[in-house]
GROMACS .gro file of C-alpha atoms in nm:
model
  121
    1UNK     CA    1   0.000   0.000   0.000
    2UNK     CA    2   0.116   0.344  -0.090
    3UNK     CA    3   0.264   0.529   0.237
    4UNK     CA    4   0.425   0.882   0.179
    5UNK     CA    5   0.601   0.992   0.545
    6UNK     CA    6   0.749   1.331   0.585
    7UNK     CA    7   0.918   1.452   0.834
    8UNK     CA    8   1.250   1.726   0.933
    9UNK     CA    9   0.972   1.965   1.056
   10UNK     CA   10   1.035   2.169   1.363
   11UNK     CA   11   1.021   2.537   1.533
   12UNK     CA   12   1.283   2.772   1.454
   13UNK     CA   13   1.431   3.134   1.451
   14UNK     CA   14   1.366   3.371   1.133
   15UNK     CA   15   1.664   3.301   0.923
   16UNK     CA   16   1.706   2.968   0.986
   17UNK     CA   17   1.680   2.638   0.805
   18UNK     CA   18   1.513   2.330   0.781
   19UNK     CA   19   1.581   2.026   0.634
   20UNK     CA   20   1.208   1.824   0.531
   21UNK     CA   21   1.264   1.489   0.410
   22UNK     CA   22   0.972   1.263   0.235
   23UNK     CA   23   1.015   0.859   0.210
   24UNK     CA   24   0.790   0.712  -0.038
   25UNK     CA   25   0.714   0.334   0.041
   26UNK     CA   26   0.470   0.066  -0.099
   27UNK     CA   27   0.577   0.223  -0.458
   28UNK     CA   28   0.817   0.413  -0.623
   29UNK     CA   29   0.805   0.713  -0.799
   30UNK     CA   30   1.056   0.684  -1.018
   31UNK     CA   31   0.936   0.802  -1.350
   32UNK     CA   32   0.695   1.045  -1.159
   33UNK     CA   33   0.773   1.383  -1.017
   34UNK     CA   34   0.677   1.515  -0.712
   35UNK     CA   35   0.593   1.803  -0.506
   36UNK     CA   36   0.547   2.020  -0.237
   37UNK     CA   37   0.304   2.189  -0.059
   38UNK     CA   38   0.221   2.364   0.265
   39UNK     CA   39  -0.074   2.525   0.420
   40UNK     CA   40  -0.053   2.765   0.604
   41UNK     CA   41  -0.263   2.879   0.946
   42UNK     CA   42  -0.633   2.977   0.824
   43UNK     CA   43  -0.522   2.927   0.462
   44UNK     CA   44  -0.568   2.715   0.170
   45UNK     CA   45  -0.275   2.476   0.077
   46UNK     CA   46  -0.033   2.599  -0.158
   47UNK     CA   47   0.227   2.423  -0.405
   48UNK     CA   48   0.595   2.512  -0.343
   49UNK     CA   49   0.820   2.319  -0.524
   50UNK     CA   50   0.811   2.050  -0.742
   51UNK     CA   51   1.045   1.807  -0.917
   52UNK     CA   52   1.006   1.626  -1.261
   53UNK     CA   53   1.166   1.255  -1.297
   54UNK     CA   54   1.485   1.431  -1.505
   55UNK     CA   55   1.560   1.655  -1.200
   56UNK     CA   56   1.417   1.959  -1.344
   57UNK     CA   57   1.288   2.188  -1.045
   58UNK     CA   58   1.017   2.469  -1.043
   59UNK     CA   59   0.943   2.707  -0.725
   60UNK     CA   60   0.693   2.958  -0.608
   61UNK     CA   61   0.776   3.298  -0.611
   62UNK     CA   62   0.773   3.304  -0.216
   63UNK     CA   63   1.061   3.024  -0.175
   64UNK     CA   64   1.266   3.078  -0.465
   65UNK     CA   65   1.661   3.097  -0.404
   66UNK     CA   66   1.542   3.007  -0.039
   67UNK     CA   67   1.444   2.652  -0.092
   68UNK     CA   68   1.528   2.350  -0.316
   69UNK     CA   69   1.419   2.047  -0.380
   70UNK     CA   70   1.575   1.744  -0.484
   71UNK     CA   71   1.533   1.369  -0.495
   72UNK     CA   72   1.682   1.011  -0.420
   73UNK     CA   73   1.525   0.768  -0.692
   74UNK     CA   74   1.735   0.505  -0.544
   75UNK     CA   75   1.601   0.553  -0.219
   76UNK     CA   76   1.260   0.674  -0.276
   77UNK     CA   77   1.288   1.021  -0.101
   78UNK     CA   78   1.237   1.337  -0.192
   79UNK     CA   79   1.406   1.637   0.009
   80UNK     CA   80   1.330   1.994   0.080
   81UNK     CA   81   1.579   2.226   0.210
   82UNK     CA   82   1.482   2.559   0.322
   83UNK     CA   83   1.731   2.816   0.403
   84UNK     CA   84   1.657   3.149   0.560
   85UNK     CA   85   1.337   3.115   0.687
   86UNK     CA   86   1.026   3.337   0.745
   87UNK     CA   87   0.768   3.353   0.996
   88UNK     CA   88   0.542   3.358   0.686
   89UNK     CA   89   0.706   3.016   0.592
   90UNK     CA   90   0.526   2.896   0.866
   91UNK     CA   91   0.273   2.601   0.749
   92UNK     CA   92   0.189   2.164   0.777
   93UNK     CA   93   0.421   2.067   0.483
   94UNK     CA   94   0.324   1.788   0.280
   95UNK     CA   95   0.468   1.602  -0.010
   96UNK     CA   96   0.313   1.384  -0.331
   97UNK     CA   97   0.408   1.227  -0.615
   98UNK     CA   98   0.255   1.363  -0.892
   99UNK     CA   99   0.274   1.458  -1.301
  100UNK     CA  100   0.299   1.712  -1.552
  101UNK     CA  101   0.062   1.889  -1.819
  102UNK     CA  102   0.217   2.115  -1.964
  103UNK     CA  103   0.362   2.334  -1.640
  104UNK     CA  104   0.086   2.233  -1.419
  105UNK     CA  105   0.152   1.934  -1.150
  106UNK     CA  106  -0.087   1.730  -1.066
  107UNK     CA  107  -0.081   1.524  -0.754
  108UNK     CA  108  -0.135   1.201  -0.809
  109UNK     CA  109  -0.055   1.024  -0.466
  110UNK     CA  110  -0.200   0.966  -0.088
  111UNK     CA  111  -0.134   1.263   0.079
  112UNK     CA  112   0.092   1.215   0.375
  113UNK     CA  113   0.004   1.316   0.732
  114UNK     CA  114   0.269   1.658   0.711
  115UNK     CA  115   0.520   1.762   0.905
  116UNK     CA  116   0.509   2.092   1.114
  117UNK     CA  117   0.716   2.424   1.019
  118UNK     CA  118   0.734   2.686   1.273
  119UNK     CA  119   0.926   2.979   1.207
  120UNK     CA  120   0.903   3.267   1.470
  121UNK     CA  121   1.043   3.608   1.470
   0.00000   0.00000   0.00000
């Protein structure tokens, strides 16, 4: 059965960084890309980075040259590191696996259970 975990969430100072780490189990996604996506307090759920199955990365406006994604095919994992965070960063994060239409990702996975980002000023 599909399982996606994430986890590396935490609370930290503004500027800060965080290391979120997803482990895909039950099936690989090689071949697929993947995302992720947060939601913040009160808000809707947001993509903000996603990954195609060359490597090829796109990021929301808000994260971009702050975080990056990568992946382990061999290992099932995708990462997100975040560098200099922002209270504004602060959100559940979740990852899926997912595909392409053009430029617009589609998830195509469970949804994991998230893992918490607190960033505080």
């Amino acid at each position: 059965q599909e399982k996606l975990v994430e986890s590396g969430g935490g609370q930290v100072q503004a500027g800060e960084s965080l290391d979120l780490t997803c482990d895909f189990s039950g099936s690989s996604f090689i071949g697929n890309a993947a995302g992720w996506y947060r939601q913040p307090p009160g808000s809707q759920r947001e993509l903000v980075a996603t990954i195609n199955a060359l490597g090829r990365t796109n990021y929301a406006d808000s994260v971009k040259d702050r975080f990056t994604i990568s992946r382990d095919n061999a290992k099932n994992t995708v990462y997100l590191q975040m560098k200099s965070l922002k209270p504004e960063d602060t959100a559940v994060y979740y990852c899926t696996a997912g595909t392409f239409s053009g430029a617009n990702y589609y998830p195509n996975s469970r949804w994991g259970q998230g893992t918490q980002v607190t960033v505080s000023s």
